[in-house]
Coordinates of C-alpha atoms in Angstrom, one line a residue:
X1 CA 17.2 -5.1 -20.0
X2 CA 16.1 -2.0 -22.0
X3 CA 13.6 -4.1 -23.9
X4 CA 12.1 -5.5 -20.7
X5 CA 11.8 -1.9 -19.3
X6 CA 10.0 -0.7 -22.4
X7 CA 7.6 -3.7 -22.4
X8 CA 6.7 -3.1 -18.7
X9 CA 6.2 0.7 -19.3
X10 CA 3.9 -0.1 -22.2
X11 CA 1.8 -2.5 -20.1
X12 CA 1.7 0.0 -17.3
X13 CA 0.3 2.7 -19.7
X14 CA -2.4 0.4 -20.9
X15 CA -3.4 -0.6 -17.3
X16 CA -3.6 3.1 -16.3
X17 CA -5.7 3.8 -19.3
X18 CA -8.2 1.2 -18.1
X19 CA -8.1 2.5 -14.5
X20 CA -8.7 6.0 -15.8
X21 CA -11.8 4.8 -17.7
X22 CA -13.2 3.0 -14.6
X23 CA -12.5 6.2 -12.6
X24 CA -14.3 8.3 -15.2
X25 CA -17.3 6.0 -15.1
X26 CA -17.4 6.3 -11.3
X27 CA -17.1 10.1 -11.5
X28 CA -19.7 10.4 -14.3
X29 CA -22.4 7.8 -13.5
X30 CA -22.2 7.3 -9.7
X31 CA -24.4 10.0 -8.1
X32 CA -25.3 13.3 -9.5
X33 CA -22.7 16.1 -9.0
X34 CA -25.3 18.8 -9.8
X35 CA -27.6 17.5 -7.0
X36 CA -24.7 17.4 -4.6
X37 CA -23.3 20.9 -5.4
X38 CA -26.5 22.9 -5.9
X39 CA -28.4 24.5 -3.1
X40 CA -31.5 22.8 -1.7
X41 CA -34.1 25.1 -3.4
X42 CA -32.2 25.6 -6.6
X43 CA -34.3 26.1 -9.7
X44 CA -34.1 24.0 -12.9
X45 CA -32.4 26.9 -14.7
X46 CA -29.6 27.1 -12.0
X47 CA -29.1 23.3 -12.2
X48 CA -28.9 23.4 -16.0
X49 CA -26.4 26.3 -15.8
X50 CA -24.3 24.3 -13.3
X51 CA -24.4 21.2 -15.5
X52 CA -23.2 23.3 -18.5
X53 CA -20.4 24.8 -16.3
X54 CA -19.3 21.3 -15.3
X55 CA -19.4 20.1 -18.9
X56 CA -21.9 17.4 -18.2
X57 CA -24.0 18.4 -21.2
X58 CA -21.2 17.3 -23.6
X59 CA -21.0 13.9 -25.2
X60 CA -19.4 11.1 -23.1
X61 CA -16.4 10.8 -25.4
X62 CA -15.7 14.6 -25.0
X63 CA -16.1 14.4 -21.3
X64 CA -13.7 11.4 -21.1
X65 CA -11.1 13.3 -23.2
X66 CA -11.4 16.3 -20.9
X67 CA -11.2 14.1 -17.9
X68 CA -7.9 12.5 -19.2
X69 CA -6.5 16.0 -20.0
X70 CA -7.3 17.3 -16.5
X71 CA -5.9 14.2 -14.9
X72 CA -2.6 14.4 -16.8
X73 CA -2.3 18.0 -15.8
X74 CA -2.8 17.2 -12.1
X75 CA -6.4 18.5 -11.9
X76 CA -8.5 15.9 -10.1
X77 CA -11.5 18.1 -9.4
X78 CA -13.0 19.8 -6.4
X79 CA -14.1 17.8 -3.3
X80 CA -17.9 18.1 -2.8
X81 CA -17.5 17.8 1.0
X82 CA -14.5 20.1 1.6
X83 CA -14.9 22.4 -1.4
X84 CA -11.1 22.2 -2.0
X85 CA -9.0 20.8 -4.8
X86 CA -8.6 17.0 -4.4
X87 CA -4.9 17.2 -5.1
X88 CA -4.5 19.4 -2.0
X89 CA -6.4 16.9 0.1
X90 CA -4.2 14.0 -1.1
X91 CA -1.0 16.0 -0.6
X92 CA -2.1 16.7 3.0
X93 CA -3.1 13.1 3.8
X94 CA -0.4 11.2 1.8
X95 CA 2.5 11.8 4.2
X96 CA 0.6 10.2 7.1
X97 CA -0.2 7.1 5.2
X98 CA 3.3 6.7 3.7
X99 CA 4.9 7.0 7.1
X100 CA 2.5 4.5 8.6
X101 CA 3.2 2.1 5.7
X102 CA 7.0 2.7 6.0
X103 CA 6.9 1.7 9.7
X104 CA 4.8 -1.3 9.0
X105 CA 7.1 -2.5 6.2
X106 CA 10.2 -2.1 8.2
X107 CA 8.7 -4.0 11.2
X108 CA 7.4 -6.8 9.0
X109 CA 10.7 -7.3 7.1
X110 CA 13.1 -6.9 10.1
X111 CA 11.1 -9.4 12.1
X112 CA 9.6 -11.7 9.4
X113 CA 12.8 -12.6 7.6
X114 CA 14.8 -13.6 10.7
X115 CA 11.8 -15.5 12.2
X116 CA 11.3 -17.3 8.9
X117 CA 15.0 -18.3 8.7
X118 CA 14.8 -19.5 12.4
X119 CA 11.8 -21.7 11.6
X120 CA 13.5 -23.1 8.5
X121 CA 16.8 -24.0 10.1
X122 CA 15.2 -25.6 13.2
X123 CA 11.7 -26.6 12.1
X124 CA 11.2 -29.0 15.0
X125 CA 12.6 -26.7 17.7
X126 CA 10.5 -25.3 20.5
X127 CA 11.1 -21.7 19.4
X128 CA 10.0 -22.5 15.8
X129 CA 6.8 -24.2 17.0
X130 CA 5.9 -21.2 19.2
X131 CA 6.6 -18.8 16.4
X132 CA 4.5 -20.8 13.9
X133 CA 1.6 -21.0 16.4
X134 CA 1.7 -17.2 17.0
X135 CA 1.9 -16.7 13.2
X136 CA -1.4 -18.6 12.8
X137 CA -3.0 -16.3 15.4
X138 CA -1.6 -13.2 13.7
X139 CA -2.7 -14.2 10.2
X140 CA -6.2 -15.2 11.3
X141 CA -7.1 -12.3 13.5
X142 CA -8.9 -9.4 11.8
X143 CA -7.1 -6.1 11.7
X144 CA -9.7 -4.2 13.6
X145 CA -9.7 -6.7 16.4
X146 CA -5.9 -6.4 16.7
X147 CA -6.1 -2.6 16.8
X148 CA -8.9 -2.6 19.4
X149 CA -7.0 -5.0 21.6
X150 CA -3.8 -3.0 21.4
X151 CA -5.7 0.2 22.3
X152 CA -7.4 -1.5 25.2
X153 CA -4.1 -2.8 26.6
X154 CA -1.5 -0.1 25.9
X155 CA -3.6 3.0 25.7
X156 CA -6.6 2.4 28.1
X157 CA -5.2 0.0 30.7
X158 CA -1.5 0.9 30.8
X159 CA -1.7 4.5 29.4
X160 CA 1.7 4.1 27.7
X161 CA 0.7 5.1 24.1
X162 CA -1.9 7.3 22.5
X163 CA -5.1 5.6 21.1
X164 CA -5.8 7.9 18.2
X165 CA -4.4 10.7 16.1
X166 CA -0.9 11.4 14.7
X167 CA 0.6 13.4 17.5
X168 CA 2.7 16.5 16.9
X169 CA 4.1 16.8 13.4
X170 CA 6.8 19.0 11.9
X171 CA 6.2 20.6 8.5
X172 CA 9.1 20.2 6.0
X173 CA 7.8 22.2 3.1
X174 CA 4.6 20.5 1.9
X175 CA 5.6 17.3 3.8
X176 CA 4.5 16.8 7.4
X177 CA 6.3 14.2 9.5
X178 CA 5.9 12.7 12.9
X179 CA 9.3 11.1 13.0
X180 CA 10.9 14.3 14.5
X181 CA 8.7 14.5 17.6
X182 CA 8.3 12.2 20.6
X183 CA 4.5 12.2 20.4
X184 CA 4.6 11.6 16.7
X185 CA 6.8 8.5 17.2
X186 CA 4.6 7.2 20.0
X187 CA 1.5 7.7 17.9
X188 CA 3.1 5.5 15.1
X189 CA 3.7 2.5 17.3
X190 CA 0.2 1.0 17.8
X191 CA -1.1 1.6 14.2
X192 CA 2.3 0.5 12.8
X193 CA 2.1 -2.8 14.7
X194 CA -1.5 -3.4 13.7
X195 CA -0.8 -2.8 10.0
X196 CA 2.4 -4.8 10.0
X197 CA 1.1 -7.9 11.8
X198 CA -0.5 -9.6 8.8
X199 CA 2.4 -8.8 6.5
X200 CA 4.9 -10.0 9.1
X201 CA 3.3 -13.4 9.4
X202 CA 2.9 -13.7 5.7
X203 CA 6.6 -12.9 5.0
X204 CA 7.7 -15.2 7.9
X205 CA 5.8 -18.2 6.5
X206 CA 6.9 -17.5 3.0
X207 CA 10.6 -17.3 3.9
X208 CA 10.3 -20.5 6.0
X209 CA 8.8 -22.4 3.1
X210 CA 11.3 -21.1 0.5
X211 CA 14.3 -21.7 2.8
X212 CA 13.2 -25.3 3.5
X213 CA 12.8 -25.9 -0.3
X214 CA 16.2 -24.3 -1.1
X215 CA 18.0 -26.1 1.7
X216 CA 17.0 -29.5 0.1
X217 CA 18.3 -28.5 -3.4
X218 CA 21.3 -30.2 -5.0
X219 CA 23.7 -27.2 -4.9
X220 CA 23.2 -26.8 -1.2
X221 CA 24.1 -30.5 -0.7
X222 CA 27.2 -29.9 -2.9
X223 CA 28.2 -26.8 -0.8
X224 CA 27.9 -28.9 2.3
X225 CA 30.0 -31.7 0.7
X226 CA 32.7 -29.2 0.0
X227 CA 32.8 -28.2 3.6
X228 CA 31.7 -24.6 3.3
X229 CA 30.8 -22.9 6.6
X230 CA 27.1 -23.2 7.6
X231 CA 26.8 -19.5 8.0
X232 CA 27.9 -19.0 4.3
X233 CA 25.5 -21.8 3.1
X234 CA 22.5 -20.6 5.1
X235 CA 22.8 -16.8 4.6
X236 CA 24.7 -16.3 1.4
X237 CA 23.5 -19.2 -0.7
X238 CA 20.1 -20.3 0.6
X239 CA 18.7 -17.1 1.9
X240 CA 19.6 -15.1 -1.2
X241 CA 17.6 -17.5 -3.4
X242 CA 14.8 -17.8 -1.0
X243 CA 14.2 -14.1 -1.0
X244 CA 13.3 -14.0 -4.7
X245 CA 9.5 -14.6 -4.1
X246 CA 9.7 -12.3 -1.0
X247 CA 10.6 -9.4 -3.3
X248 CA 7.3 -9.9 -5.2
X249 CA 5.1 -10.4 -2.2
X250 CA 6.7 -7.5 -0.3
X251 CA 6.2 -5.2 -3.3
X252 CA 2.6 -6.2 -3.7
X253 CA 2.0 -6.0 0.0
X254 CA 3.3 -2.4 0.2
X255 CA 0.7 -1.5 -2.4
X256 CA -1.9 -3.3 -0.4
X257 CA -0.9 -1.6 2.8
X258 CA -1.4 1.8 1.2
X259 CA -4.6 0.8 -0.5
X260 CA -6.2 -1.1 2.3
X261 CA -4.9 0.8 5.4
X262 CA -8.5 2.0 5.6
X263 CA -9.4 -0.2 8.6
X264 CA -6.3 0.7 10.6
X265 CA -6.6 4.4 9.9
X266 CA -10.3 4.2 10.9
X267 CA -9.7 2.4 14.1
X268 CA -6.9 4.8 15.2
X269 CA -8.4 7.9 13.5
X270 CA -5.2 8.2 11.6
X271 CA -5.4 11.3 9.3
X272 CA -4.3 9.5 6.1
X273 CA -5.6 8.5 2.7
X274 CA -7.7 5.6 4.1
X275 CA -9.7 7.8 6.5
X276 CA -10.1 10.4 3.7
X277 CA -11.6 7.7 1.5
X278 CA -14.0 6.5 4.2
X279 CA -15.2 10.1 4.7
X280 CA -15.6 10.5 1.0
X281 CA -17.7 7.3 0.8
X282 CA -20.0 8.4 3.6
X283 CA -20.6 11.8 1.9
X284 CA -20.6 10.3 -1.7
X285 CA -17.7 12.6 -2.5
X286 CA -17.2 11.3 -6.1
X287 CA -14.0 13.3 -7.0
X288 CA -12.2 12.1 -3.9
X289 CA -13.3 8.5 -4.6
X290 CA -12.2 8.6 -8.2
X291 CA -8.9 10.2 -7.3
X292 CA -8.3 7.5 -4.7
X293 CA -9.0 4.8 -7.3
X294 CA -6.5 6.5 -9.8
X295 CA -3.9 6.8 -7.1
X296 CA -4.2 3.2 -6.0
X297 CA -4.1 2.0 -9.6
X298 CA -1.0 4.1 -10.3
X299 CA 0.7 2.8 -7.1
X300 CA 0.2 -0.9 -8.0
X301 CA 1.3 -0.3 -11.6
X302 CA 4.5 1.4 -10.4
X303 CA 5.2 -1.2 -7.7
X304 CA 4.7 -4.1 -10.2
X305 CA 7.0 -2.4 -12.7
X306 CA 9.7 -1.9 -10.1
X307 CA 9.4 -5.5 -8.9
X308 CA 9.7 -6.8 -12.5
X309 CA 12.9 -4.7 -12.9
X310 CA 14.3 -5.9 -9.6
X311 CA 13.7 -9.4 -10.6
X312 CA 15.7 -8.9 -13.8
X313 CA 18.5 -7.3 -11.7
X314 CA 18.6 -10.0 -9.0
X315 CA 18.1 -13.1 -11.2
X316 CA 20.6 -13.3 -14.1
X317 CA 18.5 -16.0 -15.8
X318 CA 15.8 -13.5 -16.6
X319 CA 18.4 -11.1 -18.1
X320 CA 19.8 -14.0 -20.2
X321 CA 16.3 -15.0 -21.3
X322 CA 15.4 -11.5 -22.4
X323 CA 18.6 -11.1 -24.2

């Protein structure tokens, strides 16, 4: 187990080194920071002085070394648009995105797994057919269309829920949460459903396929021949083994939800990381874009490492193989 952990950590370090190199190339060669930061009628001497102050007159290797040093120390630069440290902007926007992703993940798992089991146990039933038809609609509909329809129905027509924003939040130190206010909880419903819909249908169809495959295996037939209760066979033996690939998909989907919540946050004007990235792209705010790339890369590396470790914990065959 310890050997597996060391191997995964070494691979994670190599991946992050590559991501940092890509982020540095974006920061260094996409756009001109001097042109963005200097005033309109700045002289050539002022631009040269600013270039020296930013260290852009140094060799590329030296610049990359300084970039790594600043990144490891938590210094991701100054936003061109906001003229504030990028770490502060990320710290302000990250709670909103994480809360939205948490709600979407809970919704997708709490609904996707039971619906997948239902479709696997009674594949020809009326309820299973309806669920599968709705899942096709859910997995085929673009996220922005789902969000606009939900806004039109529940915010504009019925007026039950807010159509944009995060509502009232409560500051708990550096963390701001909307879970402790009624308006914050209402504001989470529509974007949470929009973000969860694709993952919900994906998990449901995956659980259904894996359950059908596991239920046709030899050890399930043997358990039925022994006269074990159906509930024990379905939920203790079959479901536990069917959830193995769900762990991988769920882990990767959590990273995807955080990385690609851009559309949902734009539709609902949710003040999270995705909206910050969209604003940075429109302004060519290179430090924010590079920091977002680093953050997403680190997130996927951490999630993949955790998923690999969970695999070794859940599946004893992997522990025996590594031993």
